[in-house]
């Protein structure tokens, strides 16, 4: 796979013939090579990921050559040189989702964001995003999987889609990836310049504009096993989804959960 546009954009790019999980591969390389060898925004990717991981430990595989699995190393620091506060890391998957949705729209694909970490086209998932904090505590690996060319029968669920099925006849991996990384860089730069303030950087507005979860009836499976149903009202300053329960109780700010849009 030849990606000249992407290679010119990032400080380090490793293209793997195949991988179990690109997040795991990047974490291993950072651990073995040392941090200096992998600067901020370094990328590991493959078009043959054989053990991709999603939220809640879900694992899936797709036919080789039909999707991209991209992991980006982030070492976020504020203008003063201090590490970005850990509480600000919760916005990074949302930032990635907004960037990918915007870049796909520039290609003519009407993509939107589903809180907290999916990108949808017409209500069907075309991308999932997984952020993982490295043990050092000052770096994050942001993994993004994008369905490029799968046919309907090759998709992991009947709620998924691919760029080809959405009307992009022959999705070029380099074009898709460089568009995503450029849009990501714009939002990321603004977020860091504002020291992780999602309001001042415009990130909250960008995510809100593309988030189809807002104003929807939702069912949220919470990490402890409880289920919350209600209406998604807004995303708060910490990136949490604020849900007004169906039973009329006080709004609940959800930091993590598996969200289903209820029709």
PDB file of C-alpha atoms in Angstrom:
ATOM      1  CA  UNK A   1       0.000   0.000   0.000  1.00  0.00           C
ATOM      2  CA  UNK A   2       1.509   3.314  -1.115  1.00  0.00           C
ATOM      3  CA  UNK A   3       0.397   6.434   0.780  1.00  0.00           C
ATOM      4  CA  UNK A   4       2.585   9.348  -0.383  1.00  0.00           C
ATOM      5  CA  UNK A   5       0.219  12.118   0.770  1.00  0.00           C
ATOM      6  CA  UNK A   6      -0.050  10.645   4.253  1.00  0.00           C
ATOM      7  CA  UNK A   7       3.700  10.002   4.487  1.00  0.00           C
ATOM      8  CA  UNK A   8       4.384  13.681   3.749  1.00  0.00           C
ATOM      9  CA  UNK A   9       1.938  14.809   6.431  1.00  0.00           C
ATOM     10  CA  UNK A  10       3.007  12.875   9.545  1.00  0.00           C
ATOM     11  CA  UNK A  11       6.367  12.724  11.379  1.00  0.00           C
ATOM     12  CA  UNK A  12       6.523   8.918  11.255  1.00  0.00           C
ATOM     13  CA  UNK A  13       4.450   6.409   9.303  1.00  0.00           C
ATOM     14  CA  UNK A  14       4.615   2.625   9.571  1.00  0.00           C
ATOM     15  CA  UNK A  15       2.471   0.644   7.113  1.00  0.00           C
ATOM     16  CA  UNK A  16       1.994  -2.963   8.216  1.00  0.00           C
ATOM     17  CA  UNK A  17       1.137  -5.805   5.849  1.00  0.00           C
ATOM     18  CA  UNK A  18      -1.206  -7.059   8.559  1.00  0.00           C
ATOM     19  CA  UNK A  19      -1.748  -6.655  12.293  1.00  0.00           C
ATOM     20  CA  UNK A  20      -3.790  -8.055  15.124  1.00  0.00           C
ATOM     21  CA  UNK A  21      -4.545  -4.588  16.487  1.00  0.00           C
ATOM     22  CA  UNK A  22      -2.784  -1.436  15.280  1.00  0.00           C
ATOM     23  CA  UNK A  23      -3.259   0.092  18.735  1.00  0.00           C
ATOM     24  CA  UNK A  24      -1.373  -2.841  20.258  1.00  0.00           C
ATOM     25  CA  UNK A  25       1.320  -2.688  17.580  1.00  0.00           C
ATOM     26  CA  UNK A  26       1.908   1.028  18.121  1.00  0.00           C
ATOM     27  CA  UNK A  27       1.984   0.642  21.910  1.00  0.00           C
ATOM     28  CA  UNK A  28       4.574  -2.144  21.592  1.00  0.00           C
ATOM     29  CA  UNK A  29       6.769  -0.112  19.275  1.00  0.00           C
ATOM     30  CA  UNK A  30       6.682   2.910  21.579  1.00  0.00           C
ATOM     31  CA  UNK A  31       7.565   0.700  24.535  1.00  0.00           C
ATOM     32  CA  UNK A  32      10.438  -1.053  22.739  1.00  0.00           C
ATOM     33  CA  UNK A  33      11.896   1.885  20.809  1.00  0.00           C
ATOM     34  CA  UNK A  34      11.454   4.609  23.409  1.00  0.00           C
ATOM     35  CA  UNK A  35       9.355   7.750  23.256  1.00  0.00           C
ATOM     36  CA  UNK A  36      11.826   9.850  21.274  1.00  0.00           C
ATOM     37  CA  UNK A  37      11.516   7.492  18.305  1.00  0.00           C
ATOM     38  CA  UNK A  38       7.770   8.104  18.104  1.00  0.00           C
ATOM     39  CA  UNK A  39       6.866  11.808  18.152  1.00  0.00           C
ATOM     40  CA  UNK A  40       3.422  13.292  18.498  1.00  0.00           C
ATOM     41  CA  UNK A  41       1.086  12.308  15.605  1.00  0.00           C
ATOM     42  CA  UNK A  42       3.118   9.280  14.504  1.00  0.00           C
ATOM     43  CA  UNK A  43       0.946   6.733  12.683  1.00  0.00           C
ATOM     44  CA  UNK A  44       0.781   2.949  12.354  1.00  0.00           C
ATOM     45  CA  UNK A  45      -1.764   1.506   9.935  1.00  0.00           C
ATOM     46  CA  UNK A  46      -2.806  -1.541   7.955  1.00  0.00           C
ATOM     47  CA  UNK A  47      -5.519  -2.587   5.534  1.00  0.00           C
ATOM     48  CA  UNK A  48      -5.526  -6.097   7.042  1.00  0.00           C
ATOM     49  CA  UNK A  49      -6.359  -5.915  10.745  1.00  0.00           C
ATOM     50  CA  UNK A  50      -7.132  -9.376  12.080  1.00  0.00           C
ATOM     51  CA  UNK A  51      -8.045  -8.707  15.702  1.00  0.00           C
ATOM     52  CA  UNK A  52      -9.438  -5.200  15.925  1.00  0.00           C
ATOM     53  CA  UNK A  53     -10.729  -4.151  19.325  1.00  0.00           C
ATOM     54  CA  UNK A  54     -13.607  -1.835  20.064  1.00  0.00           C
ATOM     55  CA  UNK A  55     -15.347  -0.569  23.147  1.00  0.00           C
ATOM     56  CA  UNK A  56     -16.459  -3.132  25.740  1.00  0.00           C
ATOM     57  CA  UNK A  57     -13.820  -5.561  24.440  1.00  0.00           C
ATOM     58  CA  UNK A  58     -15.571  -6.313  21.162  1.00  0.00           C
ATOM     59  CA  UNK A  59     -13.361  -7.995  18.549  1.00  0.00           C
ATOM     60  CA  UNK A  60     -13.986  -8.198  14.796  1.00  0.00           C
ATOM     61  CA  UNK A  61     -12.290  -8.972  11.515  1.00  0.00           C
ATOM     62  CA  UNK A  62     -12.930  -7.783   7.951  1.00  0.00           C
ATOM     63  CA  UNK A  63     -11.681  -9.000   4.551  1.00  0.00           C
ATOM     64  CA  UNK A  64      -8.117  -7.786   3.774  1.00  0.00           C
ATOM     65  CA  UNK A  65      -7.890  -4.654   1.671  1.00  0.00           C
ATOM     66  CA  UNK A  66     -11.432  -3.478   2.352  1.00  0.00           C
ATOM     67  CA  UNK A  67     -10.823  -1.191   5.349  1.00  0.00           C
ATOM     68  CA  UNK A  68      -8.215   0.952   7.060  1.00  0.00           C
ATOM     69  CA  UNK A  69      -7.083   0.545  10.657  1.00  0.00           C
ATOM     70  CA  UNK A  70      -5.167   3.643  11.723  1.00  0.00           C
ATOM     71  CA  UNK A  71      -3.535   4.329  15.096  1.00  0.00           C
ATOM     72  CA  UNK A  72      -2.171   7.780  15.911  1.00  0.00           C
ATOM     73  CA  UNK A  73       0.144   8.484  18.829  1.00  0.00           C
ATOM     74  CA  UNK A  74      -0.751  11.690  20.648  1.00  0.00           C
ATOM     75  CA  UNK A  75       1.502  13.470  23.140  1.00  0.00           C
ATOM     76  CA  UNK A  76      -0.740  16.450  23.941  1.00  0.00           C
ATOM     77  CA  UNK A  77       0.874  19.429  25.645  1.00  0.00           C
ATOM     78  CA  UNK A  78      -0.383  22.919  26.377  1.00  0.00           C
ATOM     79  CA  UNK A  79       1.293  26.103  25.033  1.00  0.00           C
ATOM     80  CA  UNK A  80       3.269  26.293  28.295  1.00  0.00           C
ATOM     81  CA  UNK A  81       4.747  22.856  27.614  1.00  0.00           C
ATOM     82  CA  UNK A  82       2.803  21.073  30.334  1.00  0.00           C
ATOM     83  CA  UNK A  83       0.958  17.804  29.575  1.00  0.00           C
ATOM     84  CA  UNK A  84      -2.708  18.249  28.752  1.00  0.00           C
ATOM     85  CA  UNK A  85      -4.815  17.566  31.892  1.00  0.00           C
ATOM     86  CA  UNK A  86      -6.055  13.987  31.963  1.00  0.00           C
ATOM     87  CA  UNK A  87      -9.682  15.107  32.252  1.00  0.00           C
ATOM     88  CA  UNK A  88      -9.311  16.763  28.845  1.00  0.00           C
ATOM     89  CA  UNK A  89      -8.443  13.432  27.174  1.00  0.00           C
ATOM     90  CA  UNK A  90     -12.119  12.460  27.112  1.00  0.00           C
ATOM     91  CA  UNK A  91     -12.658  14.830  24.203  1.00  0.00           C
ATOM     92  CA  UNK A  92     -10.094  13.115  21.941  1.00  0.00           C
ATOM     93  CA  UNK A  93     -12.408  10.372  20.533  1.00  0.00           C
ATOM     94  CA  UNK A  94     -15.062  13.033  19.893  1.00  0.00           C
ATOM     95  CA  UNK A  95     -12.452  15.217  18.216  1.00  0.00           C
ATOM     96  CA  UNK A  96     -11.476  12.328  15.963  1.00  0.00           C
ATOM     97  CA  UNK A  97     -15.094  11.594  15.105  1.00  0.00           C
ATOM     98  CA  UNK A  98     -15.819  15.198  14.207  1.00  0.00           C
ATOM     99  CA  UNK A  99     -12.654  15.353  12.072  1.00  0.00           C
ATOM    100  CA  UNK A 100     -13.471  12.178  10.172  1.00  0.00           C
ATOM    101  CA  UNK A 101     -17.086  13.202   9.615  1.00  0.00           C
ATOM    102  CA  UNK A 102     -16.016  16.597   8.292  1.00  0.00           C
ATOM    103  CA  UNK A 103     -13.379  15.115   5.996  1.00  0.00           C
ATOM    104  CA  UNK A 104     -15.856  12.584   4.575  1.00  0.00           C
ATOM    105  CA  UNK A 105     -18.346  15.359   3.932  1.00  0.00           C
ATOM    106  CA  UNK A 106     -15.677  17.102   1.882  1.00  0.00           C
ATOM    107  CA  UNK A 107     -15.617  13.934  -0.255  1.00  0.00           C
ATOM    108  CA  UNK A 108     -19.376  14.157  -0.706  1.00  0.00           C
ATOM    109  CA  UNK A 109     -20.343  11.575   1.926  1.00  0.00           C
ATOM    110  CA  UNK A 110     -22.920  12.842   4.498  1.00  0.00           C
ATOM    111  CA  UNK A 111     -21.238  11.545   7.658  1.00  0.00           C
ATOM    112  CA  UNK A 112     -22.198  12.357  11.245  1.00  0.00           C
ATOM    113  CA  UNK A 113     -20.974  11.581  14.769  1.00  0.00           C
ATOM    114  CA  UNK A 114     -22.619   9.235  17.239  1.00  0.00           C
ATOM    115  CA  UNK A 115     -21.532   9.869  20.827  1.00  0.00           C
ATOM    116  CA  UNK A 116     -18.976   8.919  21.975  1.00  0.00           C
ATOM    117  CA  UNK A 117     -16.885   7.199  19.329  1.00  0.00           C
ATOM    118  CA  UNK A 118     -18.660   6.240  16.100  1.00  0.00           C
ATOM    119  CA  UNK A 119     -19.087   7.887  12.707  1.00  0.00           C
ATOM    120  CA  UNK A 120     -22.337   7.141  10.886  1.00  0.00           C
ATOM    121  CA  UNK A 121     -23.625   7.485   7.346  1.00  0.00           C
ATOM    122  CA  UNK A 122     -27.399   7.378   7.132  1.00  0.00           C
ATOM    123  CA  UNK A 123     -27.561   5.897  10.622  1.00  0.00           C
ATOM    124  CA  UNK A 124     -25.125   3.080   9.799  1.00  0.00           C
ATOM    125  CA  UNK A 125     -21.631   2.800  11.262  1.00  0.00           C
ATOM    126  CA  UNK A 126     -18.722   3.439   8.897  1.00  0.00           C
ATOM    127  CA  UNK A 127     -16.054   4.029  11.557  1.00  0.00           C
ATOM    128  CA  UNK A 128     -15.295   3.268  15.181  1.00  0.00           C
ATOM    129  CA  UNK A 129     -12.764   5.051  17.371  1.00  0.00           C
ATOM    130  CA  UNK A 130     -10.887   3.729  20.413  1.00  0.00           C
ATOM    131  CA  UNK A 131      -8.612   5.860  22.618  1.00  0.00           C
ATOM    132  CA  UNK A 132      -6.184   4.152  24.990  1.00  0.00           C
ATOM    133  CA  UNK A 133      -3.935   5.837  27.550  1.00  0.00           C
ATOM    134  CA  UNK A 134      -0.348   4.552  27.639  1.00  0.00           C
ATOM    135  CA  UNK A 135       1.046   3.467  31.039  1.00  0.00           C
ATOM    136  CA  UNK A 136       3.262   6.567  31.093  1.00  0.00           C
ATOM    137  CA  UNK A 137       0.087   8.629  31.486  1.00  0.00           C
ATOM    138  CA  UNK A 138       1.241  11.375  29.125  1.00  0.00           C
ATOM    139  CA  UNK A 139       0.388   9.830  25.767  1.00  0.00           C
ATOM    140  CA  UNK A 140      -2.690   8.426  24.066  1.00  0.00           C
ATOM    141  CA  UNK A 141      -3.106   6.038  21.168  1.00  0.00           C
ATOM    142  CA  UNK A 142      -6.143   6.921  19.104  1.00  0.00           C
ATOM    143  CA  UNK A 143      -7.294   4.063  16.900  1.00  0.00           C
ATOM    144  CA  UNK A 144      -9.706   4.622  14.017  1.00  0.00           C
ATOM    145  CA  UNK A 145     -11.166   1.958  11.768  1.00  0.00           C
ATOM    146  CA  UNK A 146     -12.789   3.053   8.498  1.00  0.00           C
ATOM    147  CA  UNK A 147     -14.829   0.763   6.273  1.00  0.00           C
ATOM    148  CA  UNK A 148     -13.732   1.482   2.709  1.00  0.00           C
ATOM    149  CA  UNK A 149     -14.857  -1.137   0.213  1.00  0.00           C
ATOM    150  CA  UNK A 150     -16.844  -3.863   1.989  1.00  0.00           C
ATOM    151  CA  UNK A 151     -19.904  -5.280   0.291  1.00  0.00           C
ATOM    152  CA  UNK A 152     -23.037  -5.704   2.390  1.00  0.00           C
ATOM    153  CA  UNK A 153     -22.310  -9.370   3.128  1.00  0.00           C
ATOM    154  CA  UNK A 154     -18.777  -8.521   4.315  1.00  0.00           C
ATOM    155  CA  UNK A 155     -19.829  -6.060   7.012  1.00  0.00           C
ATOM    156  CA  UNK A 156     -19.698  -7.074  10.702  1.00  0.00           C
ATOM    157  CA  UNK A 157     -23.339  -6.126  11.424  1.00  0.00           C
ATOM    158  CA  UNK A 158     -26.469  -5.090   9.560  1.00  0.00           C
ATOM    159  CA  UNK A 159     -26.083  -1.664  11.169  1.00  0.00           C
ATOM    160  CA  UNK A 160     -22.769  -1.031   9.385  1.00  0.00           C
ATOM    161  CA  UNK A 161     -21.852   0.426   6.019  1.00  0.00           C
ATOM    162  CA  UNK A 162     -18.789   1.269   3.935  1.00  0.00           C
ATOM    163  CA  UNK A 163     -17.759   4.281   1.903  1.00  0.00           C
ATOM    164  CA  UNK A 164     -18.290   2.296  -1.288  1.00  0.00           C
ATOM    165  CA  UNK A 165     -21.844   1.392  -0.271  1.00  0.00           C
ATOM    166  CA  UNK A 166     -22.432   5.035   0.656  1.00  0.00           C
ATOM    167  CA  UNK A 167     -21.660   6.119  -2.897  1.00  0.00           C
ATOM    168  CA  UNK A 168     -17.898   6.687  -2.977  1.00  0.00           C
ATOM    169  CA  UNK A 169     -17.252   4.351  -5.906  1.00  0.00           C
ATOM    170  CA  UNK A 170     -13.554   3.602  -5.341  1.00  0.00           C
ATOM    171  CA  UNK A 171     -12.390   5.043  -2.004  1.00  0.00           C
ATOM    172  CA  UNK A 172      -8.684   5.835  -2.212  1.00  0.00           C
ATOM    173  CA  UNK A 173      -7.026   5.080   1.158  1.00  0.00           C
ATOM    174  CA  UNK A 174      -4.486   7.885   0.829  1.00  0.00           C
ATOM    175  CA  UNK A 175      -7.152  10.486   0.015  1.00  0.00           C
ATOM    176  CA  UNK A 176      -9.425   9.338   2.842  1.00  0.00           C
ATOM    177  CA  UNK A 177      -6.606   9.208   5.367  1.00  0.00           C
ATOM    178  CA  UNK A 178      -4.929  12.503   4.546  1.00  0.00           C
ATOM    179  CA  UNK A 179      -8.301  14.273   4.668  1.00  0.00           C
ATOM    180  CA  UNK A 180      -8.966  12.817   8.103  1.00  0.00           C
ATOM    181  CA  UNK A 181      -5.510  13.643   9.454  1.00  0.00           C
ATOM    182  CA  UNK A 182      -5.651  17.229   8.176  1.00  0.00           C
ATOM    183  CA  UNK A 183      -9.070  17.821   9.729  1.00  0.00           C
ATOM    184  CA  UNK A 184      -7.889  16.149  12.922  1.00  0.00           C
ATOM    185  CA  UNK A 185      -4.789  18.341  13.045  1.00  0.00           C
ATOM    186  CA  UNK A 186      -6.833  21.528  12.719  1.00  0.00           C
ATOM    187  CA  UNK A 187      -9.100  20.620  15.655  1.00  0.00           C
ATOM    188  CA  UNK A 188      -6.244  19.170  17.716  1.00  0.00           C
ATOM    189  CA  UNK A 189      -4.067  22.269  17.276  1.00  0.00           C
ATOM    190  CA  UNK A 190      -6.913  24.539  18.385  1.00  0.00           C
ATOM    191  CA  UNK A 191      -7.691  22.288  21.370  1.00  0.00           C
ATOM    192  CA  UNK A 192      -4.075  22.292  22.548  1.00  0.00           C
ATOM    193  CA  UNK A 193      -3.767  26.051  22.001  1.00  0.00           C
ATOM    194  CA  UNK A 194      -6.753  26.458  24.340  1.00  0.00           C
ATOM    195  CA  UNK A 195      -5.101  24.139  26.915  1.00  0.00           C
ATOM    196  CA  UNK A 196      -7.872  21.570  26.547  1.00  0.00           C
ATOM    197  CA  UNK A 197     -10.791  23.971  26.777  1.00  0.00           C
ATOM    198  CA  UNK A 198     -13.389  22.507  24.415  1.00  0.00           C
ATOM    199  CA  UNK A 199     -15.502  25.664  24.487  1.00  0.00           C
ATOM    200  CA  UNK A 200     -12.753  28.186  23.797  1.00  0.00           C
ATOM    201  CA  UNK A 201     -11.179  26.025  21.077  1.00  0.00           C
ATOM    202  CA  UNK A 202     -14.449  25.559  19.214  1.00  0.00           C
ATOM    203  CA  UNK A 203     -14.267  21.776  19.617  1.00  0.00           C
ATOM    204  CA  UNK A 204     -17.514  21.495  21.534  1.00  0.00           C
ATOM    205  CA  UNK A 205     -19.320  23.458  18.815  1.00  0.00           C
ATOM    206  CA  UNK A 206     -17.776  21.320  16.063  1.00  0.00           C
ATOM    207  CA  UNK A 207     -18.815  18.083  17.757  1.00  0.00           C
ATOM    208  CA  UNK A 208     -22.285  19.377  18.594  1.00  0.00           C
ATOM    209  CA  UNK A 209     -22.868  20.388  14.978  1.00  0.00           C
ATOM    210  CA  UNK A 210     -22.184  16.861  13.712  1.00  0.00           C
ATOM    211  CA  UNK A 211     -23.563  14.801  16.633  1.00  0.00           C
ATOM    212  CA  UNK A 212     -26.800  13.046  15.609  1.00  0.00           C
ATOM    213  CA  UNK A 213     -27.155  11.604  19.112  1.00  0.00           C
ATOM    214  CA  UNK A 214     -28.319  14.976  20.421  1.00  0.00           C
ATOM    215  CA  UNK A 215     -32.095  15.421  20.605  1.00  0.00           C
ATOM    216  CA  UNK A 216     -32.491  11.670  20.016  1.00  0.00           C
ATOM    217  CA  UNK A 217     -34.201   9.150  22.260  1.00  0.00           C
ATOM    218  CA  UNK A 218     -31.431   6.919  23.565  1.00  0.00           C
ATOM    219  CA  UNK A 219     -30.822   3.776  25.546  1.00  0.00           C
ATOM    220  CA  UNK A 220     -27.487   3.830  27.370  1.00  0.00           C
ATOM    221  CA  UNK A 221     -25.934   0.685  28.812  1.00  0.00           C
ATOM    222  CA  UNK A 222     -23.741   1.994  31.617  1.00  0.00           C
ATOM    223  CA  UNK A 223     -20.426   0.365  32.656  1.00  0.00           C
ATOM    224  CA  UNK A 224     -21.926  -1.000  35.884  1.00  0.00           C
ATOM    225  CA  UNK A 225     -24.713  -2.793  34.047  1.00  0.00           C
ATOM    226  CA  UNK A 226     -27.476  -0.259  34.648  1.00  0.00           C
ATOM    227  CA  UNK A 227     -29.533   1.029  31.730  1.00  0.00           C
ATOM    228  CA  UNK A 228     -30.540   4.667  31.235  1.00  0.00           C
ATOM    229  CA  UNK A 229     -33.254   5.676  28.788  1.00  0.00           C
ATOM    230  CA  UNK A 230     -34.192   9.210  27.887  1.00  0.00           C
ATOM    231  CA  UNK A 231     -33.416  12.089  25.556  1.00  0.00           C
ATOM    232  CA  UNK A 232     -29.854  13.152  24.800  1.00  0.00           C
ATOM    233  CA  UNK A 233     -29.862  16.894  25.464  1.00  0.00           C
ATOM    234  CA  UNK A 234     -26.281  18.129  25.109  1.00  0.00           C
ATOM    235  CA  UNK A 235     -22.585  17.421  25.515  1.00  0.00           C
ATOM    236  CA  UNK A 236     -21.165  19.103  28.597  1.00  0.00           C
ATOM    237  CA  UNK A 237     -17.804  20.825  29.086  1.00  0.00           C
ATOM    238  CA  UNK A 238     -16.102  17.493  29.900  1.00  0.00           C
ATOM    239  CA  UNK A 239     -17.421  15.709  26.796  1.00  0.00           C
ATOM    240  CA  UNK A 240     -20.089  13.808  28.720  1.00  0.00           C
ATOM    241  CA  UNK A 241     -23.501  13.121  27.208  1.00  0.00           C
ATOM    242  CA  UNK A 242     -26.278  14.721  29.249  1.00  0.00           C
ATOM    243  CA  UNK A 243     -29.440  12.599  29.150  1.00  0.00           C
ATOM    244  CA  UNK A 244     -32.849  13.595  30.527  1.00  0.00           C
ATOM    245  CA  UNK A 245     -34.375  10.339  31.814  1.00  0.00           C
ATOM    246  CA  UNK A 246     -37.705   9.128  30.490  1.00  0.00           C
ATOM    247  CA  UNK A 247     -39.026   8.878  34.065  1.00  0.00           C
ATOM    248  CA  UNK A 248     -38.686  12.629  34.521  1.00  0.00           C
ATOM    249  CA  UNK A 249     -35.714  12.585  36.863  1.00  0.00           C
ATOM    250  CA  UNK A 250     -32.842  15.061  36.869  1.00  0.00           C
ATOM    251  CA  UNK A 251     -30.508  15.045  33.832  1.00  0.00           C
ATOM    252  CA  UNK A 252     -27.676  12.530  34.047  1.00  0.00           C
ATOM    253  CA  UNK A 253     -24.169  13.218  32.683  1.00  0.00           C
ATOM    254  CA  UNK A 254     -22.804  10.010  31.143  1.00  0.00           C
ATOM    255  CA  UNK A 255     -19.012   9.712  30.842  1.00  0.00           C
ATOM    256  CA  UNK A 256     -19.002   6.228  29.275  1.00  0.00           C
ATOM    257  CA  UNK A 257     -21.649   3.894  27.959  1.00  0.00           C
ATOM    258  CA  UNK A 258     -22.942   1.951  24.991  1.00  0.00           C
ATOM    259  CA  UNK A 259     -25.530   4.157  23.292  1.00  0.00           C
ATOM    260  CA  UNK A 260     -28.382   2.954  21.110  1.00  0.00           C
ATOM    261  CA  UNK A 261     -30.518   5.431  19.203  1.00  0.00           C
ATOM    262  CA  UNK A 262     -34.134   4.451  19.834  1.00  0.00           C
ATOM    263  CA  UNK A 263     -36.380   4.867  16.828  1.00  0.00           C
TER     264      UNK A 263
END
